[in-house]
Amino acid sequence: EAAARGGDEHAVSRLASHFCEGEGESLHPKKAVEVCERAAKKENVHALIQLGYYYKEGKGVGKNVHKARELYSKAVKLGSTKAAIRLGLMCMRGVGEKVDNARAFDLFSRASNEGNPSGLVRLGYCYEHGIGVEANAIKAVELYEKASKKGHATAHFNLSMCFISGRGTNKNVEKAVDILTKAADMRHPAAI
């Protein structure tokens, strides 16, 4: 608690998670929000993201997806790829505002450009399905391959589906099974 009050970004996240996800006497969702609000005022990126999540889900605070988007936007401006992905998903799904696939694509591109594996996967998905960009299955496969080299389970799963169908690459069932096995080993729910 002292480290969180001292401004340690990771300590703030751990303390907030402890209060929000704890059990019994340690369960204090409102305390989690208070911890994050104090740190968010100091532009603590982890606190902005955590607080955005609490507002989006209504944990310890009234559900407010507009406030969640605002908090994620602040974290994106401070360089957070995690916030870019979360905000991108909200844009793509139309949470809090109308669907904005172009903005989602831009946010996933930012995260991808920083090498974030989830950003690579989300951007690959956009290319595969033509979300905010003209569909390009070859580019999707390239992005999935980059993310799979970083150990991302969904990248393995999506890449295996491309090899099974021959979408964006040559059809190769043997390779698809090998990649799908890696996804299953990583506990990807659709691969198990």
PDB file of C-alpha atoms in Angstrom, residues 3-188:
ATOM      1  CA  ALA A   3       4.483   1.757  -2.607  1.00  0.00           C
ATOM      2  CA  ALA A   4       1.176   2.533  -4.327  1.00  0.00           C
ATOM      3  CA  ARG A   5       0.820   5.774  -2.385  1.00  0.00           C
ATOM      4  CA  GLY A   6       4.387   6.612  -3.336  1.00  0.00           C
ATOM      5  CA  GLY A   7       3.445   6.455  -7.021  1.00  0.00           C
ATOM      6  CA  ASP A   8       4.792   3.017  -8.018  1.00  0.00           C
ATOM      7  CA  GLU A   9       2.669   2.257 -11.121  1.00  0.00           C
ATOM      8  CA  HIS A  10       2.788  -1.510 -10.719  1.00  0.00           C
ATOM      9  CA  ALA A  11       1.997  -1.310  -7.015  1.00  0.00           C
ATOM     10  CA  VAL A  12      -1.101   0.775  -7.805  1.00  0.00           C
ATOM     11  CA  SER A  13      -2.337  -1.910 -10.207  1.00  0.00           C
ATOM     12  CA  ARG A  14      -1.609  -4.739  -7.777  1.00  0.00           C
ATOM     13  CA  LEU A  15      -3.299  -2.950  -4.878  1.00  0.00           C
ATOM     14  CA  ALA A  16      -6.356  -2.037  -6.954  1.00  0.00           C
ATOM     15  CA  SER A  17      -6.637  -5.620  -8.242  1.00  0.00           C
ATOM     16  CA  HIS A  18      -6.313  -6.909  -4.678  1.00  0.00           C
ATOM     17  CA  PHE A  19      -9.176  -4.693  -3.522  1.00  0.00           C
ATOM     18  CA  CYS A  20     -11.385  -5.377  -6.550  1.00  0.00           C
ATOM     19  CA  GLU A  21     -10.716  -9.080  -7.116  1.00  0.00           C
ATOM     20  CA  GLY A  22      -9.969 -10.162  -3.541  1.00  0.00           C
ATOM     21  CA  GLU A  23     -12.116 -12.352  -1.372  1.00  0.00           C
ATOM     22  CA  GLY A  24     -13.795 -11.843   1.974  1.00  0.00           C
ATOM     23  CA  GLU A  25     -12.433  -8.897   3.933  1.00  0.00           C
ATOM     24  CA  SER A  26      -9.950  -7.931   1.211  1.00  0.00           C
ATOM     25  CA  LEU A  27     -12.760  -7.325  -1.311  1.00  0.00           C
ATOM     26  CA  HIS A  28     -13.228  -3.556  -1.548  1.00  0.00           C
ATOM     27  CA  PRO A  29     -14.077  -2.512  -5.132  1.00  0.00           C
ATOM     28  CA  LYS A  30     -14.686   1.095  -4.079  1.00  0.00           C
ATOM     29  CA  LYS A  31     -11.226   1.236  -2.486  1.00  0.00           C
ATOM     30  CA  ALA A  32      -9.780  -0.043  -5.754  1.00  0.00           C
ATOM     31  CA  VAL A  33     -11.438   2.833  -7.594  1.00  0.00           C
ATOM     32  CA  GLU A  34     -10.142   5.336  -5.009  1.00  0.00           C
ATOM     33  CA  VAL A  35      -6.577   4.027  -5.367  1.00  0.00           C
ATOM     34  CA  CYS A  36      -6.771   4.281  -9.152  1.00  0.00           C
ATOM     35  CA  GLU A  37      -8.401   7.719  -9.153  1.00  0.00           C
ATOM     36  CA  ARG A  38      -5.599   9.164  -7.004  1.00  0.00           C
ATOM     37  CA  ALA A  39      -2.928   7.690  -9.277  1.00  0.00           C
ATOM     38  CA  ALA A  40      -4.801   8.577 -12.492  1.00  0.00           C
ATOM     39  CA  LYS A  41      -4.742  12.240 -11.491  1.00  0.00           C
ATOM     40  CA  LYS A  42      -0.941  11.947 -11.630  1.00  0.00           C
ATOM     41  CA  GLU A  43      -1.174  10.441 -15.154  1.00  0.00           C
ATOM     42  CA  ASN A  44      -0.278   6.941 -13.948  1.00  0.00           C
ATOM     43  CA  VAL A  45      -0.911   4.900 -17.106  1.00  0.00           C
ATOM     44  CA  HIS A  46      -1.643   1.647 -15.263  1.00  0.00           C
ATOM     45  CA  ALA A  47      -4.182   3.435 -13.063  1.00  0.00           C
ATOM     46  CA  LEU A  48      -5.869   5.063 -16.091  1.00  0.00           C
ATOM     47  CA  ILE A  49      -6.254   1.660 -17.748  1.00  0.00           C
ATOM     48  CA  GLN A  50      -7.459  -0.062 -14.566  1.00  0.00           C
ATOM     49  CA  LEU A  51      -9.913   2.752 -13.846  1.00  0.00           C
ATOM     50  CA  GLY A  52     -11.127   2.601 -17.451  1.00  0.00           C
ATOM     51  CA  TYR A  53     -11.825  -1.097 -16.957  1.00  0.00           C
ATOM     52  CA  TYR A  54     -13.741  -0.426 -13.727  1.00  0.00           C
ATOM     53  CA  TYR A  55     -15.927   2.175 -15.454  1.00  0.00           C
ATOM     54  CA  LYS A  56     -16.473  -0.045 -18.495  1.00  0.00           C
ATOM     55  CA  GLU A  57     -17.550  -2.996 -16.344  1.00  0.00           C
ATOM     56  CA  GLY A  58     -19.181  -1.083 -13.474  1.00  0.00           C
ATOM     57  CA  LYS A  59     -16.883  -2.525 -10.798  1.00  0.00           C
ATOM     58  CA  GLY A  60     -16.742  -0.392  -7.657  1.00  0.00           C
ATOM     59  CA  VAL A  61     -18.280   2.502  -9.562  1.00  0.00           C
ATOM     60  CA  GLY A  62     -21.364   3.072 -11.718  1.00  0.00           C
ATOM     61  CA  LYS A  63     -20.929   1.701 -15.237  1.00  0.00           C
ATOM     62  CA  ASN A  64     -19.948   4.535 -17.585  1.00  0.00           C
ATOM     63  CA  VAL A  65     -18.514   3.494 -20.959  1.00  0.00           C
ATOM     64  CA  HIS A  66     -17.999   7.136 -21.983  1.00  0.00           C
ATOM     65  CA  LYS A  67     -15.750   7.674 -18.958  1.00  0.00           C
ATOM     66  CA  ALA A  68     -13.935   4.424 -19.785  1.00  0.00           C
ATOM     67  CA  ARG A  69     -13.248   5.665 -23.324  1.00  0.00           C
ATOM     68  CA  GLU A  70     -11.991   8.983 -21.935  1.00  0.00           C
ATOM     69  CA  LEU A  71      -9.596   7.237 -19.540  1.00  0.00           C
ATOM     70  CA  TYR A  72      -8.310   4.860 -22.229  1.00  0.00           C
ATOM     71  CA  SER A  73      -7.815   7.857 -24.565  1.00  0.00           C
ATOM     72  CA  LYS A  74      -5.673   9.605 -21.937  1.00  0.00           C
ATOM     73  CA  ALA A  75      -3.560   6.466 -21.531  1.00  0.00           C
ATOM     74  CA  VAL A  76      -3.171   6.188 -25.324  1.00  0.00           C
ATOM     75  CA  LYS A  77      -1.902   9.782 -25.440  1.00  0.00           C
ATOM     76  CA  LEU A  78       0.656   8.775 -22.820  1.00  0.00           C
ATOM     77  CA  GLY A  79       1.830   5.951 -25.118  1.00  0.00           C
ATOM     78  CA  SER A  80      -0.011   2.898 -23.763  1.00  0.00           C
ATOM     79  CA  THR A  81      -0.440   0.126 -26.328  1.00  0.00           C
ATOM     80  CA  LYS A  82      -2.689  -1.780 -23.910  1.00  0.00           C
ATOM     81  CA  ALA A  83      -5.061   1.196 -23.756  1.00  0.00           C
ATOM     82  CA  ALA A  84      -4.911   1.533 -27.558  1.00  0.00           C
ATOM     83  CA  ILE A  85      -6.093  -2.064 -27.911  1.00  0.00           C
ATOM     84  CA  ARG A  86      -8.873  -1.674 -25.342  1.00  0.00           C
ATOM     85  CA  LEU A  87     -10.081   1.564 -26.924  1.00  0.00           C
ATOM     86  CA  GLY A  88      -9.775   0.016 -30.388  1.00  0.00           C
ATOM     87  CA  LEU A  89     -12.020  -2.858 -29.341  1.00  0.00           C
ATOM     88  CA  MET A  90     -14.594  -0.401 -27.995  1.00  0.00           C
ATOM     89  CA  CYS A  91     -14.490   1.495 -31.310  1.00  0.00           C
ATOM     90  CA  MET A  92     -14.795  -1.710 -33.342  1.00  0.00           C
ATOM     91  CA  ARG A  93     -17.744  -2.952 -31.249  1.00  0.00           C
ATOM     92  CA  GLY A  94     -19.492   0.406 -30.973  1.00  0.00           C
ATOM     93  CA  VAL A  95     -19.270   0.568 -27.182  1.00  0.00           C
ATOM     94  CA  GLY A  96     -20.176   4.064 -25.994  1.00  0.00           C
ATOM     95  CA  GLU A  97     -20.276   5.493 -29.512  1.00  0.00           C
ATOM     96  CA  LYS A  98     -21.138   4.294 -32.984  1.00  0.00           C
ATOM     97  CA  VAL A  99     -18.855   1.726 -34.584  1.00  0.00           C
ATOM     98  CA  ASP A 100     -15.688   3.393 -35.865  1.00  0.00           C
ATOM     99  CA  ASN A 101     -13.627   0.787 -37.703  1.00  0.00           C
ATOM    100  CA  ALA A 102     -11.193   3.367 -39.099  1.00  0.00           C
ATOM    101  CA  ARG A 103     -10.320   4.523 -35.569  1.00  0.00           C
ATOM    102  CA  ALA A 104     -10.063   0.924 -34.364  1.00  0.00           C
ATOM    103  CA  PHE A 105      -7.658   0.168 -37.224  1.00  0.00           C
ATOM    104  CA  ASP A 106      -5.573   3.232 -36.334  1.00  0.00           C
ATOM    105  CA  LEU A 107      -5.395   2.256 -32.655  1.00  0.00           C
ATOM    106  CA  PHE A 108      -4.445  -1.349 -33.452  1.00  0.00           C
ATOM    107  CA  SER A 109      -1.807  -0.020 -35.876  1.00  0.00           C
ATOM    108  CA  ARG A 110      -0.270   2.077 -33.087  1.00  0.00           C
ATOM    109  CA  ALA A 111      -0.038  -0.933 -30.801  1.00  0.00           C
ATOM    110  CA  SER A 112       1.280  -3.095 -33.632  1.00  0.00           C
ATOM    111  CA  ASN A 113       3.946  -0.547 -34.563  1.00  0.00           C
ATOM    112  CA  GLU A 114       5.231  -0.761 -30.990  1.00  0.00           C
ATOM    113  CA  GLY A 115       5.487  -4.551 -31.334  1.00  0.00           C
ATOM    114  CA  ASN A 116       2.601  -5.338 -28.983  1.00  0.00           C
ATOM    115  CA  PRO A 117       1.581  -8.957 -29.789  1.00  0.00           C
ATOM    116  CA  SER A 118      -2.125  -8.280 -29.134  1.00  0.00           C
ATOM    117  CA  GLY A 119      -1.891  -5.229 -31.384  1.00  0.00           C
ATOM    118  CA  LEU A 120      -0.386  -7.400 -34.133  1.00  0.00           C
ATOM    119  CA  VAL A 121      -3.225  -9.921 -33.775  1.00  0.00           C
ATOM    120  CA  ARG A 122      -5.968  -7.269 -33.769  1.00  0.00           C
ATOM    121  CA  LEU A 123      -4.438  -5.547 -36.793  1.00  0.00           C
ATOM    122  CA  GLY A 124      -4.143  -8.918 -38.526  1.00  0.00           C
ATOM    123  CA  TYR A 125      -7.818  -9.535 -37.834  1.00  0.00           C
ATOM    124  CA  CYS A 126      -8.658  -6.150 -39.388  1.00  0.00           C
ATOM    125  CA  TYR A 127      -6.697  -7.057 -42.516  1.00  0.00           C
ATOM    126  CA  GLU A 128      -8.192 -10.548 -42.672  1.00  0.00           C
ATOM    127  CA  HIS A 129     -11.765  -9.279 -42.442  1.00  0.00           C
ATOM    128  CA  GLY A 130     -11.479  -5.848 -44.069  1.00  0.00           C
ATOM    129  CA  ILE A 131     -12.219  -3.869 -40.894  1.00  0.00           C
ATOM    130  CA  GLY A 132     -11.180  -0.252 -41.371  1.00  0.00           C
ATOM    131  CA  VAL A 133      -8.954  -1.260 -44.281  1.00  0.00           C
ATOM    132  CA  GLU A 134      -9.233  -3.175 -47.546  1.00  0.00           C
ATOM    133  CA  ALA A 135      -9.070  -6.908 -46.829  1.00  0.00           C
ATOM    134  CA  ASN A 136      -5.607  -8.390 -47.345  1.00  0.00           C
ATOM    135  CA  ALA A 137      -5.255 -11.970 -46.127  1.00  0.00           C
ATOM    136  CA  ILE A 138      -1.537 -12.080 -46.985  1.00  0.00           C
ATOM    137  CA  LYS A 139      -0.871  -9.097 -44.691  1.00  0.00           C
ATOM    138  CA  ALA A 140      -3.029 -10.755 -41.998  1.00  0.00           C
ATOM    139  CA  VAL A 141      -0.884 -13.898 -42.135  1.00  0.00           C
ATOM    140  CA  GLU A 142       2.305 -11.791 -41.859  1.00  0.00           C
ATOM    141  CA  LEU A 143       0.962 -10.083 -38.745  1.00  0.00           C
ATOM    142  CA  TYR A 144      -0.237 -13.347 -37.186  1.00  0.00           C
ATOM    143  CA  GLU A 145       3.218 -14.842 -37.812  1.00  0.00           C
ATOM    144  CA  LYS A 146       4.929 -11.895 -36.072  1.00  0.00           C
ATOM    145  CA  ALA A 147       2.626 -12.214 -33.068  1.00  0.00           C
ATOM    146  CA  SER A 148       2.982 -16.000 -32.922  1.00  0.00           C
ATOM    147  CA  LYS A 149       6.785 -15.582 -32.750  1.00  0.00           C
ATOM    148  CA  LYS A 150       6.110 -13.500 -29.636  1.00  0.00           C
ATOM    149  CA  GLY A 151       4.126 -16.378 -28.122  1.00  0.00           C
ATOM    150  CA  HIS A 152       0.571 -15.060 -28.576  1.00  0.00           C
ATOM    151  CA  ALA A 153      -1.973 -17.910 -28.366  1.00  0.00           C
ATOM    152  CA  THR A 154      -4.650 -16.235 -30.502  1.00  0.00           C
ATOM    153  CA  ALA A 155      -2.038 -15.515 -33.169  1.00  0.00           C
ATOM    154  CA  HIS A 156      -1.250 -19.243 -33.276  1.00  0.00           C
ATOM    155  CA  PHE A 157      -4.932 -20.098 -33.517  1.00  0.00           C
ATOM    156  CA  ASN A 158      -5.703 -17.537 -36.255  1.00  0.00           C
ATOM    157  CA  LEU A 159      -2.598 -18.539 -38.203  1.00  0.00           C
ATOM    158  CA  SER A 160      -3.583 -22.208 -38.027  1.00  0.00           C
ATOM    159  CA  MET A 161      -7.012 -21.344 -39.448  1.00  0.00           C
ATOM    160  CA  CYS A 162      -5.321 -19.524 -42.352  1.00  0.00           C
ATOM    161  CA  PHE A 163      -3.178 -22.586 -43.112  1.00  0.00           C
ATOM    162  CA  ILE A 164      -6.213 -24.906 -42.882  1.00  0.00           C
ATOM    163  CA  SER A 165      -8.224 -22.812 -45.351  1.00  0.00           C
ATOM    164  CA  GLY A 166      -5.351 -21.547 -47.505  1.00  0.00           C
ATOM    165  CA  ARG A 167      -6.414 -17.978 -46.744  1.00  0.00           C
ATOM    166  CA  GLY A 168      -3.468 -15.625 -47.305  1.00  0.00           C
ATOM    167  CA  THR A 169      -1.058 -18.534 -47.632  1.00  0.00           C
ATOM    168  CA  ASN A 170      -0.733 -21.928 -49.249  1.00  0.00           C
ATOM    169  CA  LYS A 171      -3.024 -24.517 -47.719  1.00  0.00           C
ATOM    170  CA  ASN A 172      -0.976 -26.740 -45.427  1.00  0.00           C
ATOM    171  CA  VAL A 173      -2.973 -28.913 -43.047  1.00  0.00           C
ATOM    172  CA  GLU A 174       0.125 -30.485 -41.458  1.00  0.00           C
ATOM    173  CA  LYS A 175       1.528 -27.070 -40.567  1.00  0.00           C
ATOM    174  CA  ALA A 176      -1.926 -25.937 -39.415  1.00  0.00           C
ATOM    175  CA  VAL A 177      -2.166 -28.867 -36.991  1.00  0.00           C
ATOM    176  CA  ASP A 178       1.321 -28.128 -35.628  1.00  0.00           C
ATOM    177  CA  ILE A 179       0.421 -24.464 -35.032  1.00  0.00           C
ATOM    178  CA  LEU A 180      -2.997 -25.360 -33.616  1.00  0.00           C
ATOM    179  CA  THR A 181      -1.285 -27.722 -31.160  1.00  0.00           C
ATOM    180  CA  LYS A 182       0.864 -24.801 -29.971  1.00  0.00           C
ATOM    181  CA  ALA A 183      -2.296 -22.745 -29.445  1.00  0.00           C
ATOM    182  CA  ALA A 184      -3.850 -25.593 -27.457  1.00  0.00           C
ATOM    183  CA  ASP A 185      -0.684 -25.957 -25.373  1.00  0.00           C
ATOM    184  CA  MET A 186      -1.047 -22.248 -24.581  1.00  0.00           C
ATOM    185  CA  ARG A 187      -4.636 -22.952 -23.449  1.00  0.00           C
ATOM    186  CA  HIS A 188      -6.368 -21.018 -26.237  1.00  0.00           C
TER     187      HIS A 188
END
